[in-house]
CSV table of N, CA and C in Angstrom, one decimal:
chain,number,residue,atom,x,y,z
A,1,UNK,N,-5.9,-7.5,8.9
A,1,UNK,CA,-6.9,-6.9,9.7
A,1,UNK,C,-6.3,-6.0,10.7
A,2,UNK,N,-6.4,-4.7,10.5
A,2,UNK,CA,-6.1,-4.0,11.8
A,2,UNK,C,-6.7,-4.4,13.0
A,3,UNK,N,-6.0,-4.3,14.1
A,3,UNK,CA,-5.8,-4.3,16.0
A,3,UNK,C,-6.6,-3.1,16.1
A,4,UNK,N,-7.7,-4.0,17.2
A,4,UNK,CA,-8.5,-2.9,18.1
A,4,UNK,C,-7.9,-3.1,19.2
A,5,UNK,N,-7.9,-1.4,19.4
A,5,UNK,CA,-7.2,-1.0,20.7
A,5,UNK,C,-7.9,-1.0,22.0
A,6,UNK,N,-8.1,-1.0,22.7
A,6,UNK,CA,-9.1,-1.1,24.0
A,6,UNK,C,-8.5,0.0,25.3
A,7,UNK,N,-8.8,1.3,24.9
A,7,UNK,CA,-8.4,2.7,25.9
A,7,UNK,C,-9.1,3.5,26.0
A,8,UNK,N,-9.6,4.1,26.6
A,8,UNK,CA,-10.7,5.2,27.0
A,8,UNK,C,-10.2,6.4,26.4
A,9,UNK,N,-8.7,6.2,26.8
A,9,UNK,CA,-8.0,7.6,25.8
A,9,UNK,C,-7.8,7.8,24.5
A,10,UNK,N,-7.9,6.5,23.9
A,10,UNK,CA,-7.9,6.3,22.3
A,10,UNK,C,-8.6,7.6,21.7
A,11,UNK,N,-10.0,7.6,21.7
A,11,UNK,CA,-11.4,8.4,21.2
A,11,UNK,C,-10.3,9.8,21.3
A,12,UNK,N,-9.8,10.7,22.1
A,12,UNK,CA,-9.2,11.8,22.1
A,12,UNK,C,-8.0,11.8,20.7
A,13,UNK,N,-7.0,11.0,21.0
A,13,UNK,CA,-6.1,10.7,20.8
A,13,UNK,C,-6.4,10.3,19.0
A,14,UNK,N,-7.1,9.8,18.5
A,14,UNK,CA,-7.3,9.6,17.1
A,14,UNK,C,-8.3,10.5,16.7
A,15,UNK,N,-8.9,11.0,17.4
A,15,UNK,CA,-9.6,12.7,16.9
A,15,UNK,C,-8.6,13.5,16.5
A,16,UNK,N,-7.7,13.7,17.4
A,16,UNK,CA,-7.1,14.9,17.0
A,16,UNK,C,-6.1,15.0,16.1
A,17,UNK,N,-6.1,13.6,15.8
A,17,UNK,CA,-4.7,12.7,14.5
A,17,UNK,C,-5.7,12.8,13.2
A,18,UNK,N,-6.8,12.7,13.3
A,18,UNK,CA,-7.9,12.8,11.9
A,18,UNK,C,-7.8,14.5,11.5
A,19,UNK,N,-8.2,15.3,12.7
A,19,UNK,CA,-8.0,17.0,12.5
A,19,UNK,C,-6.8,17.2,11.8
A,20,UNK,N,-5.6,16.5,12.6
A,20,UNK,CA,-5.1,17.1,11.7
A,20,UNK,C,-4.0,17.0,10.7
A,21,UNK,N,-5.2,16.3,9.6
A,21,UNK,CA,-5.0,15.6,8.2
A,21,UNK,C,-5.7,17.0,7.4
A,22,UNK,N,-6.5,17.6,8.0
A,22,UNK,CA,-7.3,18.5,7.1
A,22,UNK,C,-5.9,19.6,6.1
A,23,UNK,N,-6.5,20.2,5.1
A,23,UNK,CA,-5.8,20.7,4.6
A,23,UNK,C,-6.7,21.2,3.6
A,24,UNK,N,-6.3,22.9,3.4
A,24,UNK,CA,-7.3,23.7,2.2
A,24,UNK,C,-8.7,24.2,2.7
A,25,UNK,N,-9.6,24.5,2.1
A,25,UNK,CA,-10.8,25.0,2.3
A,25,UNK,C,-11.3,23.6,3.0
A,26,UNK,N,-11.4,23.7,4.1
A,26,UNK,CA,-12.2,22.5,5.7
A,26,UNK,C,-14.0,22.7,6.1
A,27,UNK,N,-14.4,21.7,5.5
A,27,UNK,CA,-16.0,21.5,6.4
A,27,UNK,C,-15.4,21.0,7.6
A,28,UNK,N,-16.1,21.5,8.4
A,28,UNK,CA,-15.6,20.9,9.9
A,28,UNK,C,-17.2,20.6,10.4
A,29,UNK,N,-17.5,18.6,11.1
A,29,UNK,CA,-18.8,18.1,11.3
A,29,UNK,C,-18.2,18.1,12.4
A,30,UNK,N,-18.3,19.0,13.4
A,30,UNK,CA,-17.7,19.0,14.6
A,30,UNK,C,-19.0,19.9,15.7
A,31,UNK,N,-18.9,19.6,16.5
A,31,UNK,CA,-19.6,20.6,17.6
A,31,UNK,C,-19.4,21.9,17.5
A,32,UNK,N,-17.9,22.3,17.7
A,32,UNK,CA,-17.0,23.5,18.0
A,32,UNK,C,-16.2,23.3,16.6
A,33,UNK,N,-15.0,24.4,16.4
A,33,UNK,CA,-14.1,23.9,15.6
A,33,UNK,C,-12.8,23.3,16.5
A,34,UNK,N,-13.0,23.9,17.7
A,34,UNK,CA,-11.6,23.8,18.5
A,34,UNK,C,-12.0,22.4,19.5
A,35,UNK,N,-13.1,21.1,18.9
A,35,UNK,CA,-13.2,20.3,20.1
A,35,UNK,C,-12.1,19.4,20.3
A,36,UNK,N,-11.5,19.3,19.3
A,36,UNK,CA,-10.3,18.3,19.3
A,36,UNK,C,-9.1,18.3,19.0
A,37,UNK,N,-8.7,19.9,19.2
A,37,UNK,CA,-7.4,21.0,18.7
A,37,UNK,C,-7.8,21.3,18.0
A,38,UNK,N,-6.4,22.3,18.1
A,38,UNK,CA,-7.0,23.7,16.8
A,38,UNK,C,-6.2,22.4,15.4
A,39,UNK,N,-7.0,23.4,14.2
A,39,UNK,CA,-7.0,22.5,13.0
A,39,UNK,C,-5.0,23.3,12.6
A,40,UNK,N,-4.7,22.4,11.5
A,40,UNK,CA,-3.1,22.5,11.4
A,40,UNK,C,-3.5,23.9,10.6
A,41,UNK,N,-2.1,24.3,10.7
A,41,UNK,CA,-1.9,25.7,9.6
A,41,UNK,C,-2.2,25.1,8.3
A,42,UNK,N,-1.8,24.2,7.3
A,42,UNK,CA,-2.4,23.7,6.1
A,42,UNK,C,-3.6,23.9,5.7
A,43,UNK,N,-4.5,24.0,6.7
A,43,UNK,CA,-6.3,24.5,6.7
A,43,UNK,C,-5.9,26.0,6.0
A,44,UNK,N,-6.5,26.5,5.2
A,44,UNK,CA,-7.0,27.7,4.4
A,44,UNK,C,-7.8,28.7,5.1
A,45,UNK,N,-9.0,27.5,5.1
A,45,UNK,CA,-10.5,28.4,5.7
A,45,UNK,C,-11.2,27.0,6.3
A,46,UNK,N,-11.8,27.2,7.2
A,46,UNK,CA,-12.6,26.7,8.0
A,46,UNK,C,-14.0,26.5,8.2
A,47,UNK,N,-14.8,26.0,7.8
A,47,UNK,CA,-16.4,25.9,8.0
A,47,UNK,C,-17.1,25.4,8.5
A,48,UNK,N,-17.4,25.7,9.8
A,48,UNK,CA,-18.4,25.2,10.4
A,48,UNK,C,-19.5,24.6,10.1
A,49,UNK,N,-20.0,23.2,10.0
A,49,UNK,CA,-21.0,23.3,9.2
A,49,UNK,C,-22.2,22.2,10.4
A,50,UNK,N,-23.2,23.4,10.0
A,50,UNK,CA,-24.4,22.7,11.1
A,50,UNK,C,-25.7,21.9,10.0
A,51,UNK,N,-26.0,20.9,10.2
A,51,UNK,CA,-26.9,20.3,9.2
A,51,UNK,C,-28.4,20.9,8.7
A,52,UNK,N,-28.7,22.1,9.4
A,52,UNK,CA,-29.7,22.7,9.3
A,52,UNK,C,-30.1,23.2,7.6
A,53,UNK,N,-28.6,23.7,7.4
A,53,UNK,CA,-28.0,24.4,6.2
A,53,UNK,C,-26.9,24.3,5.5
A,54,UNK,N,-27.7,24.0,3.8
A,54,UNK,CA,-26.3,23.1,2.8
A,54,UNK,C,-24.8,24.0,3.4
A,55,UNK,N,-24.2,23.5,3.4
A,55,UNK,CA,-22.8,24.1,2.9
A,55,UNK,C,-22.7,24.8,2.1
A,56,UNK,N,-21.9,25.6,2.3
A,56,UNK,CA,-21.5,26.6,1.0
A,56,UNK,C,-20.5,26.8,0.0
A,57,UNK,N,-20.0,26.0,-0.8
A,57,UNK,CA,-18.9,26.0,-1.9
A,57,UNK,C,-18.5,25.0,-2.1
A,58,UNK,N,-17.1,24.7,-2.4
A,58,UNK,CA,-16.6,23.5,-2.7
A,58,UNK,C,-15.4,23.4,-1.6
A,59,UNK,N,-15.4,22.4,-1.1
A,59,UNK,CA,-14.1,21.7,-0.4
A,59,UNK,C,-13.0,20.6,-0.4
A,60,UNK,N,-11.7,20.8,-0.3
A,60,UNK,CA,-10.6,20.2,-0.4
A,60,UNK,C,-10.9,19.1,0.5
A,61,UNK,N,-11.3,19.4,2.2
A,61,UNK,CA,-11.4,17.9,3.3
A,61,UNK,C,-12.2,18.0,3.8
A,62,UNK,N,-13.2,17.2,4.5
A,62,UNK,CA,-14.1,16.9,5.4
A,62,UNK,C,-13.7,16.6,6.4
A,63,UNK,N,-14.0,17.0,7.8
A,63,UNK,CA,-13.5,16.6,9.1
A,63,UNK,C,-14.6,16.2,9.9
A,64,UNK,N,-14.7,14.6,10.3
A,64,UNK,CA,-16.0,14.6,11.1
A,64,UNK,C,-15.5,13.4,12.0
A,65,UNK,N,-15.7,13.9,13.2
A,65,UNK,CA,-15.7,13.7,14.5
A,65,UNK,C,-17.0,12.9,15.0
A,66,UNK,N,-17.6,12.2,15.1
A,66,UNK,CA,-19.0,11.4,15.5
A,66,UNK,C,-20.3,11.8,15.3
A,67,UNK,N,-20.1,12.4,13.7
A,67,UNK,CA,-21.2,12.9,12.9
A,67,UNK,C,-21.7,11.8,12.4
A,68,UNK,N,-20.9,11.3,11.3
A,68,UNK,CA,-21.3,10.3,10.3
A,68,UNK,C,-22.0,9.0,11.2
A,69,UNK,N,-21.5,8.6,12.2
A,69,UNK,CA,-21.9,7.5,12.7
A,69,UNK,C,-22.9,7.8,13.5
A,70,UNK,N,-23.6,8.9,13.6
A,70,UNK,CA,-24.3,9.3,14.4
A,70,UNK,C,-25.7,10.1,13.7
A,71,UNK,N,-25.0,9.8,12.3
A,71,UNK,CA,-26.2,10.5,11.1
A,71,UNK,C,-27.4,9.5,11.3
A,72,UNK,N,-28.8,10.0,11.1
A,72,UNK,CA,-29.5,9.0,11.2
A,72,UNK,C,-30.0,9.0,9.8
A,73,UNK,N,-29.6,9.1,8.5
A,73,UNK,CA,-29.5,9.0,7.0
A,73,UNK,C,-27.8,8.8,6.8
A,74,UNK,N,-27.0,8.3,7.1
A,74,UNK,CA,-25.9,8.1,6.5
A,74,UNK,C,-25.8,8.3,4.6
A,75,UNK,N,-26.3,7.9,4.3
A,75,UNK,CA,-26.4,7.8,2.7
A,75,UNK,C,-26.6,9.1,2.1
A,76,UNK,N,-27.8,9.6,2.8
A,76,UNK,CA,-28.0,11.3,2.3
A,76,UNK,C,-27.2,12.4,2.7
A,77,UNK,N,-26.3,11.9,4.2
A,77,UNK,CA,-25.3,12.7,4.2
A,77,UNK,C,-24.2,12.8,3.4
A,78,UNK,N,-23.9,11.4,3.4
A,78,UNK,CA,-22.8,11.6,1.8
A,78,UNK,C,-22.8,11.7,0.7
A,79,UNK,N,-24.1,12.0,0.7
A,79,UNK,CA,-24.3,12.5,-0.9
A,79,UNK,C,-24.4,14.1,-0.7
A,80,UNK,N,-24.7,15.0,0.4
A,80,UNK,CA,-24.2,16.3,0.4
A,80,UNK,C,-22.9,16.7,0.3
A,81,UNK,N,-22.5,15.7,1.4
A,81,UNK,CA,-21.0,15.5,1.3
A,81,UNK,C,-20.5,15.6,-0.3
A,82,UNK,N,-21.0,14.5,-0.6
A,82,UNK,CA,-20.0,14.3,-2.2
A,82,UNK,C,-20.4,15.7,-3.2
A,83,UNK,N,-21.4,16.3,-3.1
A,83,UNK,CA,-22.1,17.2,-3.9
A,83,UNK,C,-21.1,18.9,-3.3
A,84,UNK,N,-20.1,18.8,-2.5
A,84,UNK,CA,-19.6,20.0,-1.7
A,84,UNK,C,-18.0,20.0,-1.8
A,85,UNK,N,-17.7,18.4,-2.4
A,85,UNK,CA,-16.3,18.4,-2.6
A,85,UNK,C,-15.6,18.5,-4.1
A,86,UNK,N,-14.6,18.8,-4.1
A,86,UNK,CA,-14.1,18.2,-5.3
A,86,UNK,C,-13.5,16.4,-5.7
A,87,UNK,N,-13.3,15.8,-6.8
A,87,UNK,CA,-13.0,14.2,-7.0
A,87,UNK,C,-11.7,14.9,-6.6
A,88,UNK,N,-11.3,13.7,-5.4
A,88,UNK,CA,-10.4,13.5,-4.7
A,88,UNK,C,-10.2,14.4,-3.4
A,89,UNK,N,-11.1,15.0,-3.0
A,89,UNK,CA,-11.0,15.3,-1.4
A,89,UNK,C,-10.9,14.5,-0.4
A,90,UNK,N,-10.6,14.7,0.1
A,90,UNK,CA,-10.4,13.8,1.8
A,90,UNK,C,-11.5,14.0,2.4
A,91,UNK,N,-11.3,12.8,2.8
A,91,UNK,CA,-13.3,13.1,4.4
A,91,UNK,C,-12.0,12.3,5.6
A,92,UNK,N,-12.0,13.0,6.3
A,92,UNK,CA,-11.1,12.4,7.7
A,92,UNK,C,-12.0,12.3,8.8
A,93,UNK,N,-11.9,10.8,9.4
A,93,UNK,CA,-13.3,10.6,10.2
A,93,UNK,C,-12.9,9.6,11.2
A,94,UNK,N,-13.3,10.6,12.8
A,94,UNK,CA,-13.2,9.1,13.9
A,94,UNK,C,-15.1,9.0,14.2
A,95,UNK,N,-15.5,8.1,14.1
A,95,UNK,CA,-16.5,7.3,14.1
A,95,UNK,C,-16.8,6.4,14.7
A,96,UNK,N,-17.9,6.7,15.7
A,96,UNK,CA,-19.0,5.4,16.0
A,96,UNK,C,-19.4,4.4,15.0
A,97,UNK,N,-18.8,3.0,15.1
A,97,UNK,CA,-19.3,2.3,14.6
A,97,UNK,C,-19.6,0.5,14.7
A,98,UNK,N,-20.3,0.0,13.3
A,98,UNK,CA,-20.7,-1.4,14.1
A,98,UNK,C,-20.1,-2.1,12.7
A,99,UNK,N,-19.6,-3.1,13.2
A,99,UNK,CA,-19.3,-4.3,11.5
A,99,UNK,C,-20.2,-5.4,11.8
A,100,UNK,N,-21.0,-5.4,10.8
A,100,UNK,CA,-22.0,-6.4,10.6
A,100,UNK,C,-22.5,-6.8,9.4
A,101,UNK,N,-23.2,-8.2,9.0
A,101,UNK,CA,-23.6,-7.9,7.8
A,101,UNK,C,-25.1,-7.8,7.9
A,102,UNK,N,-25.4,-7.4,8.5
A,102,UNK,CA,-26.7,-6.8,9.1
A,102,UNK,C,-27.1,-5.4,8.4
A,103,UNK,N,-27.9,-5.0,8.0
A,103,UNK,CA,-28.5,-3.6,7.7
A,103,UNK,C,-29.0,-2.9,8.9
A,104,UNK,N,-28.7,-2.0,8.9
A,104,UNK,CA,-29.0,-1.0,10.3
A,104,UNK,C,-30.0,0.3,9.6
A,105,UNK,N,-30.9,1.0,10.4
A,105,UNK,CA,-31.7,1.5,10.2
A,105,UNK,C,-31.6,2.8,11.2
A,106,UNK,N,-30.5,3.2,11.4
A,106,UNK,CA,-30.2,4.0,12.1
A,106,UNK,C,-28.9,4.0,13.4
A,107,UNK,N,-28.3,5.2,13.7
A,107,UNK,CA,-26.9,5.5,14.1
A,107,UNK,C,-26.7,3.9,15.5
A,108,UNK,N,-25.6,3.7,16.2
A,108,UNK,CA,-24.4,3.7,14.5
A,108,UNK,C,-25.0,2.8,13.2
A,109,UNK,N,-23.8,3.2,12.4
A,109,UNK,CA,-23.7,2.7,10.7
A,109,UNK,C,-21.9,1.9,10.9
A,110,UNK,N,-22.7,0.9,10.0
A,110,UNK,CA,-21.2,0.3,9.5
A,110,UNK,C,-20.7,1.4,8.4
A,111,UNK,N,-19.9,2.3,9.2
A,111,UNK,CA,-19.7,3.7,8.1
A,111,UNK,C,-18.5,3.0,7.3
A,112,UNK,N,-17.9,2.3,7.4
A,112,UNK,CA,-16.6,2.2,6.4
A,112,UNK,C,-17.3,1.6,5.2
A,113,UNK,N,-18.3,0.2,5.2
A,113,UNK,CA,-18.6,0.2,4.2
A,113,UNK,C,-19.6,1.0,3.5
A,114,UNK,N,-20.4,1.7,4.3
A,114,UNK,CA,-21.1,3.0,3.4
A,114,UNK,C,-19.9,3.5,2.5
A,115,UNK,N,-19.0,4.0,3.1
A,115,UNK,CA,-18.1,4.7,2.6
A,115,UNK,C,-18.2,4.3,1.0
A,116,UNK,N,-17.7,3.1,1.2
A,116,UNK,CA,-17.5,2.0,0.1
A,116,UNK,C,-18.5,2.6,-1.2
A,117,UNK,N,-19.8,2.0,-0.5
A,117,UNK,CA,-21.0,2.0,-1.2
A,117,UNK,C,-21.4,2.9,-2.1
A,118,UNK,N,-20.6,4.3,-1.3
A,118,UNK,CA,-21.3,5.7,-1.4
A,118,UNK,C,-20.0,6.6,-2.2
A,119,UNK,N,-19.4,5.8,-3.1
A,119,UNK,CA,-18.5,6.9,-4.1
A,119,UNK,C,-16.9,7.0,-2.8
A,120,UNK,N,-16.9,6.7,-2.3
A,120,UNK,CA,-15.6,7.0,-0.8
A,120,UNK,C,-14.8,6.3,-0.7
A,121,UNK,N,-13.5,6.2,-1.8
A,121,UNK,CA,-12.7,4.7,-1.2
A,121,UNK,C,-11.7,5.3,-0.1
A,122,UNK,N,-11.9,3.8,1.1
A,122,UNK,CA,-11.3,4.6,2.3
A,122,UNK,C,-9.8,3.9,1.9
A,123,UNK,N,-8.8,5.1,2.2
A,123,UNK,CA,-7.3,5.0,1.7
A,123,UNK,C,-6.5,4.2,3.0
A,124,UNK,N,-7.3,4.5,4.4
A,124,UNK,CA,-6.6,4.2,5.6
A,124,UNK,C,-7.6,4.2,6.8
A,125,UNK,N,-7.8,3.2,7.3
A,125,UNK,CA,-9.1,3.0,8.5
A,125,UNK,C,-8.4,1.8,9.5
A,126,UNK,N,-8.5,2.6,10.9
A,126,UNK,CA,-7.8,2.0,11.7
A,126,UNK,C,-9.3,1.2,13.1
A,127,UNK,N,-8.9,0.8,13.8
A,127,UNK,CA,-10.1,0.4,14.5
A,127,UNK,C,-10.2,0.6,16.1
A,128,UNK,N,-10.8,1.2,16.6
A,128,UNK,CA,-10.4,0.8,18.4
A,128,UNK,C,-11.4,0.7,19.3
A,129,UNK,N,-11.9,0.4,20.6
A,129,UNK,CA,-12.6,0.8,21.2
A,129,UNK,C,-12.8,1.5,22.0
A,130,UNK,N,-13.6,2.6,22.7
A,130,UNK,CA,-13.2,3.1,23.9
A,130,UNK,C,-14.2,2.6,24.9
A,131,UNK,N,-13.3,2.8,26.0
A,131,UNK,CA,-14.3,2.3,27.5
A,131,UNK,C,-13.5,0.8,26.9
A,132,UNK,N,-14.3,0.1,28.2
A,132,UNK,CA,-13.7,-1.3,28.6
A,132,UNK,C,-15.1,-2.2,28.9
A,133,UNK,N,-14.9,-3.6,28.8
A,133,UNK,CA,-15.6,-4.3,28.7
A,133,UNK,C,-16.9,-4.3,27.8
A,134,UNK,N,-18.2,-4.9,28.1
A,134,UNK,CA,-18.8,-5.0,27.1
A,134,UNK,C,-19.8,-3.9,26.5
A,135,UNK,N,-19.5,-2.8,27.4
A,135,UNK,CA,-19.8,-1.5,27.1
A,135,UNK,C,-18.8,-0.3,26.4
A,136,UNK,N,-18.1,-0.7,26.2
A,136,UNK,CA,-17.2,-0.3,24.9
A,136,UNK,C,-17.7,-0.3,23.8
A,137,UNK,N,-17.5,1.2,22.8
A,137,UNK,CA,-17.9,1.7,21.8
A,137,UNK,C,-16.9,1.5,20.6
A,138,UNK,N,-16.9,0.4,19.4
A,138,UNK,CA,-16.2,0.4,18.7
A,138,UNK,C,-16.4,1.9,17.5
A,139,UNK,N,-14.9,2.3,17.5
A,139,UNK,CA,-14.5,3.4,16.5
A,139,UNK,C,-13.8,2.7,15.4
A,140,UNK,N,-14.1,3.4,14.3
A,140,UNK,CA,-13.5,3.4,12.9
A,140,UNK,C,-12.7,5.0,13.3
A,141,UNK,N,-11.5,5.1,12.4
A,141,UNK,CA,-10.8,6.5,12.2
A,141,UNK,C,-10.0,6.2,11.1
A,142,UNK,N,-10.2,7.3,10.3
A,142,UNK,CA,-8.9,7.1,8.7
A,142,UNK,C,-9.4,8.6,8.0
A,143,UNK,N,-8.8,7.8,6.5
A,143,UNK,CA,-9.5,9.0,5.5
A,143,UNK,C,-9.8,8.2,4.5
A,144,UNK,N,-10.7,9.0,3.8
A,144,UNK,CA,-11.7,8.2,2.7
A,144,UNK,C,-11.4,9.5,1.8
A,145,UNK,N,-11.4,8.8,0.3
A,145,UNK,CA,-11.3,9.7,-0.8
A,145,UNK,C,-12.2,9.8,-1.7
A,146,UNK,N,-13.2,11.0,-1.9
A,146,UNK,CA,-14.0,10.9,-3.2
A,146,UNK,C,-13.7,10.4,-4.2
A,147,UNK,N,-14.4,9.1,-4.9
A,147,UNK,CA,-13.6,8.5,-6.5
A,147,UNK,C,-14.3,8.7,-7.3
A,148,UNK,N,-16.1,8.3,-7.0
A,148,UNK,CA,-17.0,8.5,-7.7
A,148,UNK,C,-18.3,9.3,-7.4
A,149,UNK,N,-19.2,10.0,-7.9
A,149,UNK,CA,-20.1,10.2,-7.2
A,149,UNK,C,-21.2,9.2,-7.6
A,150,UNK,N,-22.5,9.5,-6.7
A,150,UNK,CA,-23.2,7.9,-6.6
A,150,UNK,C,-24.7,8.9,-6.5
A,151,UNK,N,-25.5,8.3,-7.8
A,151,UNK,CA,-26.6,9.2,-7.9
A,151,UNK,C,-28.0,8.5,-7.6
């Protein structure tokens, strides 16, 4: 079982380690593109993508920064998600999240096992919190790989 870390500066610090995994044609689920450094030279092309409006083509990685865990459909997002990648893209993701065997009904999501659920085996998911004491927000961060899609 991976070590949660307990640092306020973690949340920075494993953002900018998820960015920059990206590589090739990049959806970026980010505010900005530049909120967490600029993305590595390996990125191709870059796309902003606001939820208002599908995405446009196909993509090598996903980059999301406290999207997913903050989706209030988790499931329907990764199924646009999956519908925009190619089998075997990367989704690189630091995330708000909860582990429970509880069903949740909105943000956070136990996103690692969505992941699972939802066609995404996660290859590497690390754990930490930020803030201190019992107001500390547990984070998931790794990468998940398209294996299957899930209809």
């Amino acid at each position: 079982m991976p070590s949660v870390e307990t640092d306020s500066r973690a949340l920075g610090t494993h953002a900018s380690e998820v960015v920059a995994g990206a590589a090739g044609r990049t959806l970026v689920l980010l505010r900005s593109l530049d909120a967490w450094g600029p993305l590595p030279p390996t990125v191709t092309e870059a796309v902003l993508w606001r939820r208002e409006t599908e995405p446009d083509g196909v993509f090598d990685s996903v980059v999301s920064v406290g999207q997913l865990g903050a989706a209030e459909v988790l499931v329907a997002l990764l199924a646009v998600l999956a519908a925009h990648v190619h089998p075997g893209a990367l989704l690189l993701f630091c995330e708000p999240t909860i582990t429970t065997d509880e069903p949740t009904f909105g943000p956070p999501h136990d996103v690692t096992t969505t992941l699972w659920a939802n066609g995404w085996t996660v290859i590497d998911c690390r754990r930490f919190r930020a803030g201190r004491g019992r107001h500390a927000q547990e984070y998931a961060w790794g990468r998940a790989r398209l294996t299957r899609r899930v209809s």
